mmCIF file of C-alpha atoms in Angstrom:
data_model
loop_
_atom_site.group_PDB
_atom_site.id
_atom_site.type_symbol
_atom_site.label_atom_id
_atom_site.label_comp_id
_atom_site.label_asym_id
_atom_site.label_seq_id
_atom_site.Cartn_x
_atom_site.Cartn_y
_atom_site.Cartn_z
ATOM 1 C CA UNK N 1 -0.327 -0.302 0.022
ATOM 2 C CA UNK N 2 1.192 3.579 -0.853
ATOM 3 C CA UNK N 3 2.855 5.155 2.201
ATOM 4 C CA UNK N 4 3.024 8.628 1.027
ATOM 5 C CA UNK N 5 1.899 11.567 3.729
ATOM 6 C CA UNK N 6 -0.940 12.944 3.446
ATOM 7 C CA UNK N 7 -3.776 15.257 5.160
ATOM 8 C CA UNK N 8 -6.779 14.105 7.013
ATOM 9 C CA UNK N 9 -9.254 14.922 7.924
ATOM 10 C CA UNK N 10 -12.389 13.788 9.994
ATOM 11 C CA UNK N 11 -15.728 15.474 8.700
ATOM 12 C CA UNK N 12 -19.233 14.831 9.901
ATOM 13 C CA UNK N 13 -22.763 16.366 8.573
ATOM 14 C CA UNK N 14 -26.164 14.964 8.562
ATOM 15 C CA UNK N 15 -26.794 12.579 5.141
ATOM 16 C CA UNK N 16 -30.522 12.307 5.808
ATOM 17 C CA UNK N 17 -32.600 15.703 5.974
ATOM 18 C CA UNK N 18 -34.481 16.422 8.808
ATOM 19 C CA UNK N 19 -33.748 13.390 10.499
ATOM 20 C CA UNK N 20 -30.674 14.504 12.799
ATOM 21 C CA UNK N 21 -28.999 11.477 11.879
ATOM 22 C CA UNK N 22 -24.574 11.868 11.392
ATOM 23 C CA UNK N 23 -22.551 10.613 8.462
ATOM 24 C CA UNK N 24 -19.222 10.303 9.849
ATOM 25 C CA UNK N 25 -16.419 10.705 6.979
ATOM 26 C CA UNK N 26 -12.464 10.081 6.246
ATOM 27 C CA UNK N 27 -11.103 11.837 4.138
ATOM 28 C CA UNK N 28 -7.514 12.330 2.846
ATOM 29 C CA UNK N 29 -5.756 14.841 0.624
ATOM 30 C CA UNK N 30 -2.039 14.610 -0.611
ATOM 31 C CA UNK N 31 0.623 16.924 -0.876
ATOM 32 C CA UNK N 32 -0.861 17.893 -4.705
ATOM 33 C CA UNK N 33 -4.370 18.641 -3.289
ATOM 34 C CA UNK N 34 -6.042 15.210 -4.656
ATOM 35 C CA UNK N 35 -8.534 14.357 -2.211
ATOM 36 C CA UNK N 36 -9.983 10.042 -1.912
ATOM 37 C CA UNK N 37 -12.795 9.264 0.371
ATOM 38 C CA UNK N 38 -10.995 6.552 3.134
ATOM 39 C CA UNK N 39 -13.928 5.836 5.220
ATOM 40 C CA UNK N 40 -17.842 7.007 5.846
ATOM 41 C CA UNK N 41 -19.625 5.674 8.135
ATOM 42 C CA UNK N 42 -23.743 6.102 8.464
ATOM 43 C CA UNK N 43 -24.645 4.791 11.151
ATOM 44 C CA UNK N 44 -22.417 4.351 14.807
ATOM 45 C CA UNK N 45 -23.377 3.312 18.576
ATOM 46 C CA UNK N 46 -22.276 6.636 19.992
ATOM 47 C CA UNK N 47 -23.178 10.498 18.713
ATOM 48 C CA UNK N 48 -20.599 12.411 20.745
ATOM 49 C CA UNK N 49 -18.230 11.153 17.995
ATOM 50 C CA UNK N 50 -19.121 13.592 15.091
ATOM 51 C CA UNK N 51 -17.540 16.301 18.459
ATOM 52 C CA UNK N 52 -14.721 14.200 19.104
ATOM 53 C CA UNK N 53 -10.878 15.057 19.851
ATOM 54 C CA UNK N 54 -8.861 12.957 17.007
ATOM 55 C CA UNK N 55 -5.687 12.677 16.386
ATOM 56 C CA UNK N 56 -3.672 10.866 14.529
ATOM 57 C CA UNK N 57 -0.089 7.918 14.100
ATOM 58 C CA UNK N 58 1.374 5.666 12.125
ATOM 59 C CA UNK N 59 -1.874 5.556 10.306
ATOM 60 C CA UNK N 60 -4.283 5.080 13.257
ATOM 61 C CA UNK N 61 -6.810 7.423 14.199
ATOM 62 C CA UNK N 62 -8.158 7.445 17.852
ATOM 63 C CA UNK N 63 -11.006 9.055 18.963
ATOM 64 C CA UNK N 64 -11.612 10.220 22.453
ATOM 65 C CA UNK N 65 -15.917 11.734 23.368
ATOM 66 C CA UNK N 66 -16.748 11.906 27.221
ATOM 67 C CA UNK N 67 -17.549 8.678 28.040
ATOM 68 C CA UNK N 68 -15.413 6.779 25.903
ATOM 69 C CA UNK N 69 -12.721 6.180 23.091
ATOM 70 C CA UNK N 70 -12.271 4.602 19.878
ATOM 71 C CA UNK N 71 -9.797 3.451 17.049
ATOM 72 C CA UNK N 72 -9.957 3.770 13.340
ATOM 73 C CA UNK N 73 -8.163 2.598 10.786
ATOM 74 C CA UNK N 74 -9.597 4.485 7.941
ATOM 75 C CA UNK N 75 -7.396 2.603 4.867
ATOM 76 C CA UNK N 76 -9.430 -0.466 6.093
ATOM 77 C CA UNK N 77 -12.160 0.275 7.278
ATOM 78 C CA UNK N 78 -12.305 -0.489 10.945
ATOM 79 C CA UNK N 79 -13.770 1.451 13.537
ATOM 80 C CA UNK N 80 -13.761 -0.320 16.983
ATOM 81 C CA UNK N 81 -14.445 1.083 20.589
ATOM 82 C CA UNK N 82 -11.868 0.418 23.656
ATOM 83 C CA UNK N 83 -12.760 -1.300 26.497
ATOM 84 C CA UNK N 84 -14.350 0.864 29.099
ATOM 85 C CA UNK N 85 -12.101 1.585 32.020
ATOM 86 C CA UNK N 86 -12.808 2.083 36.205
ATOM 87 C CA UNK N 87 -16.244 2.085 37.171
ATOM 88 C CA UNK N 88 -15.496 5.114 38.986
ATOM 89 C CA UNK N 89 -14.361 7.408 36.829
ATOM 90 C CA UNK N 90 -16.499 10.572 36.317
ATOM 91 C CA UNK N 91 -17.428 11.717 32.941
ATOM 92 C CA UNK N 92 -16.643 14.472 30.507
ATOM 93 C CA UNK N 93 -13.449 14.704 31.719
ATOM 94 C CA UNK N 94 -10.518 12.821 29.481
ATOM 95 C CA UNK N 95 -7.308 13.397 28.160
ATOM 96 C CA UNK N 96 -5.592 11.255 26.441
ATOM 97 C CA UNK N 97 -2.331 10.590 24.408
ATOM 98 C CA UNK N 98 -1.655 8.034 20.882
ATOM 99 C CA UNK N 99 0.970 6.739 19.400
ATOM 100 C CA UNK N 100 2.836 4.776 17.675
ATOM 101 C CA UNK N 101 6.339 2.882 19.274
ATOM 102 C CA UNK N 102 8.312 1.464 15.889
ATOM 103 C CA UNK N 103 10.582 -0.193 18.868
ATOM 104 C CA UNK N 104 7.869 -2.694 19.977
ATOM 105 C CA UNK N 105 6.321 -2.356 16.961
ATOM 106 C CA UNK N 106 2.863 -1.496 19.219
ATOM 107 C CA UNK N 107 0.615 1.017 19.529
ATOM 108 C CA UNK N 108 -0.130 3.120 23.036
ATOM 109 C CA UNK N 109 -3.575 4.855 24.065
ATOM 110 C CA UNK N 110 -3.116 6.930 27.491
ATOM 111 C CA UNK N 111 -6.082 7.841 29.547
ATOM 112 C CA UNK N 112 -5.861 10.022 31.890
ATOM 113 C CA UNK N 113 -9.538 10.558 34.260
ATOM 114 C CA UNK N 114 -10.399 11.556 37.594
ATOM 115 C CA UNK N 115 -12.180 9.344 40.326
ATOM 116 C CA UNK N 116 -14.687 10.474 42.793
ATOM 117 C CA UNK N 117 -19.318 9.792 42.977
ATOM 118 C CA UNK N 118 -21.209 10.964 40.423
ATOM 119 C CA UNK N 119 -22.304 14.173 39.704
ATOM 120 C CA UNK N 120 -18.936 15.869 40.257
ATOM 121 C CA UNK N 121 -18.640 19.129 39.760
ATOM 122 C CA UNK N 122 -15.096 19.957 37.373
ATOM 123 C CA UNK N 123 -14.499 22.797 40.361
ATOM 124 C CA UNK N 124 -14.578 19.854 42.718
ATOM 125 C CA UNK N 125 -12.270 18.139 41.154
ATOM 126 C CA UNK N 126 -8.551 17.987 42.645
ATOM 127 C CA UNK N 127 -5.055 16.289 41.236
ATOM 128 C CA UNK N 128 -5.458 13.916 44.362
ATOM 129 C CA UNK N 129 -8.338 12.468 41.860
ATOM 130 C CA UNK N 130 -6.229 12.449 38.333
ATOM 131 C CA UNK N 131 -5.579 8.862 37.618
ATOM 132 C CA UNK N 132 -3.502 7.842 34.088
ATOM 133 C CA UNK N 133 -4.046 4.100 32.216
ATOM 134 C CA UNK N 134 -2.119 2.237 29.315
ATOM 135 C CA UNK N 135 -3.796 0.572 26.653
ATOM 136 C CA UNK N 136 -1.055 -1.578 24.083
ATOM 137 C CA UNK N 137 -2.718 -2.690 21.364
ATOM 138 C CA UNK N 138 0.178 -5.150 18.918
ATOM 139 C CA UNK N 139 -1.002 -8.281 16.444
ATOM 140 C CA UNK N 140 -2.812 -9.583 18.869
ATOM 141 C CA UNK N 141 -6.429 -6.979 18.688
ATOM 142 C CA UNK N 142 -8.239 -4.590 20.657
ATOM 143 C CA UNK N 143 -10.049 -7.697 21.770
ATOM 144 C CA UNK N 144 -6.929 -9.157 23.564
ATOM 145 C CA UNK N 145 -5.344 -5.646 25.396
ATOM 146 C CA UNK N 146 -6.211 -4.702 28.503
ATOM 147 C CA UNK N 147 -6.436 -1.241 30.244
ATOM 148 C CA UNK N 148 -3.112 -0.794 32.833
ATOM 149 C CA UNK N 149 -3.483 1.476 35.270
ATOM 150 C CA UNK N 150 -0.112 4.241 36.192
ATOM 151 C CA UNK N 151 0.644 3.736 39.917
ATOM 152 C CA UNK N 152 2.698 6.901 39.744
ATOM 153 C CA UNK N 153 0.673 10.141 40.759
ATOM 154 C CA UNK N 154 0.289 12.484 37.174
ATOM 155 C CA UNK N 155 2.520 15.603 38.877
ATOM 156 C CA UNK N 156 0.189 18.151 37.031
ATOM 157 C CA UNK N 157 -3.475 18.715 35.002
ATOM 158 C CA UNK N 158 -3.039 17.695 31.159
ATOM 159 C CA UNK N 159 -4.207 19.911 28.692
ATOM 160 C CA UNK N 160 -5.341 18.882 24.587
ATOM 161 C CA UNK N 161 -4.150 15.745 23.296
ATOM 162 C CA UNK N 162 -0.276 14.478 24.235
ATOM 163 C CA UNK N 163 2.288 14.085 21.227
ATOM 164 C CA UNK N 164 5.113 11.592 21.200
ATOM 165 C CA UNK N 165 8.771 12.101 20.606
ATOM 166 C CA UNK N 166 11.109 9.580 20.588
ATOM 167 C CA UNK N 167 8.656 7.458 22.012
ATOM 168 C CA UNK N 168 8.190 9.363 25.054
ATOM 169 C CA UNK N 169 4.325 11.277 25.464
ATOM 170 C CA UNK N 170 4.671 14.843 26.592
ATOM 171 C CA UNK N 171 1.472 17.142 27.157
ATOM 172 C CA UNK N 172 1.168 20.509 28.003
ATOM 173 C CA UNK N 173 -0.515 20.471 31.908
ATOM 174 C CA UNK N 174 -1.731 23.506 34.611
ATOM 175 C CA UNK N 175 -1.683 22.921 38.305
ATOM 176 C CA UNK N 176 -5.458 23.527 38.593
ATOM 177 C CA UNK N 177 -8.086 21.953 36.518
ATOM 178 C CA UNK N 178 -10.302 25.334 36.200
ATOM 179 C CA UNK N 179 -7.320 27.484 36.121
ATOM 180 C CA UNK N 180 -5.236 27.918 33.474
ATOM 181 C CA UNK N 181 -2.265 29.928 35.072
ATOM 182 C CA UNK N 182 1.690 28.901 33.879
ATOM 183 C CA UNK N 183 1.650 26.457 31.006
ATOM 184 C CA UNK N 184 3.484 22.879 32.093
ATOM 185 C CA UNK N 185 4.632 20.692 30.122
ATOM 186 C CA UNK N 186 4.845 16.933 31.358
ATOM 187 C CA UNK N 187 6.076 13.751 30.038
ATOM 188 C CA UNK N 188 6.120 9.863 30.273
ATOM 189 C CA UNK N 189 8.333 7.636 29.701
ATOM 190 C CA UNK N 190 6.557 3.701 28.436
ATOM 191 C CA UNK N 191 9.338 2.139 29.390
ATOM 192 C CA UNK N 192 9.226 2.993 33.219
ATOM 193 C CA UNK N 193 5.832 3.952 33.653
ATOM 194 C CA UNK N 194 7.534 7.547 35.292
ATOM 195 C CA UNK N 195 6.388 11.050 34.641
ATOM 196 C CA UNK N 196 8.150 14.446 34.800
ATOM 197 C CA UNK N 197 7.777 17.932 35.064
ATOM 198 C CA UNK N 198 9.466 19.771 33.135
ATOM 199 C CA UNK N 199 8.918 23.814 33.403
ATOM 200 C CA UNK N 200 7.972 26.048 30.209
ATOM 201 C CA UNK N 201 10.619 28.827 28.723
ATOM 202 C CA UNK N 202 10.069 32.438 30.814
ATOM 203 C CA UNK N 203 8.540 33.681 27.736
ATOM 204 C CA UNK N 204 5.222 31.800 28.254
ATOM 205 C CA UNK N 205 3.394 33.036 30.533
ATOM 206 C CA UNK N 206 -0.300 32.082 28.764
ATOM 207 C CA UNK N 207 -1.887 29.490 27.013
ATOM 208 C CA UNK N 208 -2.820 31.144 24.076
ATOM 209 C CA UNK N 209 -1.569 29.587 20.418
ATOM 210 C CA UNK N 210 0.066 27.422 22.984
ATOM 211 C CA UNK N 211 0.700 23.498 21.036
ATOM 212 C CA UNK N 212 3.236 21.086 21.276
ATOM 213 C CA UNK N 213 4.889 19.238 17.889
ATOM 214 C CA UNK N 214 7.179 16.921 17.465
ATOM 215 C CA UNK N 215 9.883 18.404 14.894
ATOM 216 C CA UNK N 216 13.251 16.293 14.040
ATOM 217 C CA UNK N 217 12.799 13.707 16.673
ATOM 218 C CA UNK N 218 12.577 16.658 19.653
ATOM 219 C CA UNK N 219 9.986 18.895 21.460
ATOM 220 C CA UNK N 220 9.618 21.579 19.531
ATOM 221 C CA UNK N 221 7.026 24.213 21.606
ATOM 222 C CA UNK N 222 6.041 27.590 18.965
ATOM 223 C CA UNK N 223 5.516 31.284 20.653
ATOM 224 C CA UNK N 224 2.487 32.238 19.446
ATOM 225 C CA UNK N 225 2.530 34.951 21.245
ATOM 226 C CA UNK N 226 5.124 36.693 19.956
ATOM 227 C CA UNK N 227 4.067 35.690 16.609
ATOM 228 C CA UNK N 228 0.500 37.978 17.268
ATOM 229 C CA UNK N 229 3.236 41.066 18.051
ATOM 230 C CA UNK N 230 6.024 40.485 15.741
ATOM 231 C CA UNK N 231 5.297 38.365 13.097
ATOM 232 C CA UNK N 232 8.179 36.706 14.209
ATOM 233 C CA UNK N 233 7.905 32.785 15.033
ATOM 234 C CA UNK N 234 10.025 31.682 17.926
ATOM 235 C CA UNK N 235 10.351 27.722 18.139
ATOM 236 C CA UNK N 236 12.122 26.391 20.955
ATOM 237 C CA UNK N 237 13.071 22.741 21.133
ATOM 238 C CA UNK N 238 13.381 21.229 25.078
ATOM 239 C CA UNK N 239 16.995 20.017 25.215
ATOM 240 C CA UNK N 240 17.477 18.494 28.584
ATOM 241 C CA UNK N 241 13.866 17.302 30.234
ATOM 242 C CA UNK N 242 15.621 16.943 33.202
ATOM 243 C CA UNK N 243 16.978 20.261 33.518
ATOM 244 C CA UNK N 244 14.078 21.708 31.916
ATOM 245 C CA UNK N 245 16.566 23.169 30.041
ATOM 246 C CA UNK N 246 15.546 24.722 26.042
ATOM 247 C CA UNK N 247 16.817 26.888 23.556
ATOM 248 C CA UNK N 248 15.150 29.522 20.706
ATOM 249 C CA UNK N 249 16.726 27.821 18.004
ATOM 250 C CA UNK N 250 14.515 29.066 15.151
ATOM 251 C CA UNK N 251 13.345 32.350 14.377
ATOM 252 C CA UNK N 252 10.746 32.559 11.403
ATOM 253 C CA UNK N 253 9.931 35.737 9.671
ATOM 254 C CA UNK N 254 5.784 35.340 8.019
ATOM 255 C CA UNK N 255 5.132 38.794 7.772
ATOM 256 C CA UNK N 256 4.779 38.577 4.027
ATOM 257 C CA UNK N 257 3.227 35.189 4.189
ATOM 258 C CA UNK N 258 0.390 35.721 6.388
ATOM 259 C CA UNK N 259 -2.369 37.735 9.019
ATOM 260 C CA UNK N 260 -1.967 36.262 12.113
ATOM 261 C CA UNK N 261 -5.656 36.707 12.806
ATOM 262 C CA UNK N 262 -6.167 34.247 9.818
ATOM 263 C CA UNK N 263 -3.327 31.922 10.847
ATOM 264 C CA UNK N 264 -4.421 30.896 13.917
ATOM 265 C CA UNK N 265 -2.279 28.007 15.242
ATOM 266 C CA UNK N 266 -2.795 25.443 12.886
ATOM 267 C CA UNK N 267 0.962 24.001 12.454
ATOM 268 C CA UNK N 268 2.365 21.041 12.768
ATOM 269 C CA UNK N 269 5.886 19.300 10.281
ATOM 270 C CA UNK N 270 6.488 16.890 8.687
ATOM 271 C CA UNK N 271 10.831 15.678 8.190
ATOM 272 C CA UNK N 272 12.124 19.398 8.051
ATOM 273 C CA UNK N 273 9.099 20.900 7.192
ATOM 274 C CA UNK N 274 7.155 23.149 9.458
ATOM 275 C CA UNK N 275 3.367 23.594 8.139
ATOM 276 C CA UNK N 276 1.684 26.435 8.496
ATOM 277 C CA UNK N 277 -1.859 26.766 6.931
ATOM 278 C CA UNK N 278 -4.437 29.796 6.420
ATOM 279 C CA UNK N 279 -7.993 29.530 5.184
ATOM 280 C CA UNK N 280 -9.164 31.677 2.354
ATOM 281 C CA UNK N 281 -12.679 30.609 2.138
ATOM 282 C CA UNK N 282 -13.443 27.209 0.870
ATOM 283 C CA UNK N 283 -9.270 27.292 -0.077
ATOM 284 C CA UNK N 284 -6.997 25.874 2.163
ATOM 285 C CA UNK N 285 -3.749 27.558 1.696
ATOM 286 C CA UNK N 286 -0.760 24.745 2.633
ATOM 287 C CA UNK N 287 2.877 26.316 3.527
ATOM 288 C CA UNK N 288 6.124 24.120 4.291
ATOM 289 C CA UNK N 289 8.545 25.903 5.839
ATOM 290 C CA UNK N 290 12.122 24.102 4.969
ATOM 291 C CA UNK N 291 13.874 24.723 7.759
ATOM 292 C CA UNK N 292 17.186 24.091 6.887
ATOM 293 C CA UNK N 293 16.849 26.351 3.766
ATOM 294 C CA UNK N 294 14.586 28.621 4.674
ATOM 295 C CA UNK N 295 12.788 28.373 1.647
ATOM 296 C CA UNK N 296 8.926 28.498 1.397
ATOM 297 C CA UNK N 297 6.218 26.161 -1.018
ATOM 298 C CA UNK N 298 2.449 25.759 -0.974
ATOM 299 C CA UNK N 299 -0.526 23.624 -2.145
ATOM 300 C CA UNK N 300 -3.377 24.712 -2.482
ATOM 301 C CA UNK N 301 -6.492 22.483 -1.945
ATOM 302 C CA UNK N 302 -9.888 22.550 -1.008
ATOM 303 C CA UNK N 303 -10.615 21.541 2.638
ATOM 304 C CA UNK N 304 -11.301 22.896 5.929
ATOM 305 C CA UNK N 305 -11.406 22.219 9.548
ATOM 306 C CA UNK N 306 -7.996 20.814 11.778
ATOM 307 C CA UNK N 307 -5.982 17.974 9.948
ATOM 308 C CA UNK N 308 -3.539 15.508 10.958
ATOM 309 C CA UNK N 309 -0.501 13.708 9.058
ATOM 310 C CA UNK N 310 -1.509 10.475 7.580
ATOM 311 C CA UNK N 311 -0.004 7.601 5.895
ATOM 312 C CA UNK N 312 -1.955 3.997 4.973
ATOM 313 C CA UNK N 313 -1.385 1.321 7.143
ATOM 314 C CA UNK N 314 -2.878 -2.507 6.785
ATOM 315 C CA UNK N 315 -2.449 -2.688 10.659
ATOM 316 C CA UNK N 316 -5.992 -4.734 11.534
ATOM 317 C CA UNK N 317 -7.605 -3.821 14.805
ATOM 318 C CA UNK N 318 -8.718 -7.082 15.031
ATOM 319 C CA UNK N 319 -6.607 -10.376 15.772
#
């Protein structure tokens, strides 16, 4: 099967007028703007899936709703629900991470949840109630896998889906569940099942436009707030997570190409290129910036909404 990188979009819309029924569609676009309808689902058990949080790793898609997590392989048209977590988990407050460990040839889903009695409100949740568990998927399939609760207490409340870098998961995080304050980063090592607390560079004072990405196998933190003020996007690289050492290694001048308000914070990376997205009506302009040559190239495609870098796999979710 072709293994070239593509953009993946997940679309939802009503497929029968006045019925209220939703269609879930996985669409890929190649780097030349050609699209392919990979997988369309018209009957699925969880109506929340149409507004789920989702991420992609090594050809599989992980979708998280308030109460459930699903894995999907659009290339071979499989969608499977993962087993439930603890019955004491408070619904609606899950955060997750998803990635593929090449060294072990297995996928990992990391789920955070809060323990408490039914009816617990967000303002009542405290760090002591936070738990973490890991689901491992290999060639045995989902039915032969189980969640494993991690003994160590997470140091912070996670924010947004995690990012896998060099087979270690990273999240933006905060001290309190209902208060953002000073951004934090925490990592999780799959090998020893340990968390590490990481301070952000002093330049980052809030979560505005903040996101983590993998840049050439290193953790990268783009300074979106500074970009809004100066049209310069600084990229901070994590040099040592134990000593919380960061370095500002790249500064990209985007003034001639982007209106900061239109760019938003849609950027990611592929190999040694930073990918920026700008929406212009029904057209999406995708810019690739080579950090070595400091040159731009661009592709215009029909599409809108969040995307992820994707490539096809024949990996089956069943045994």
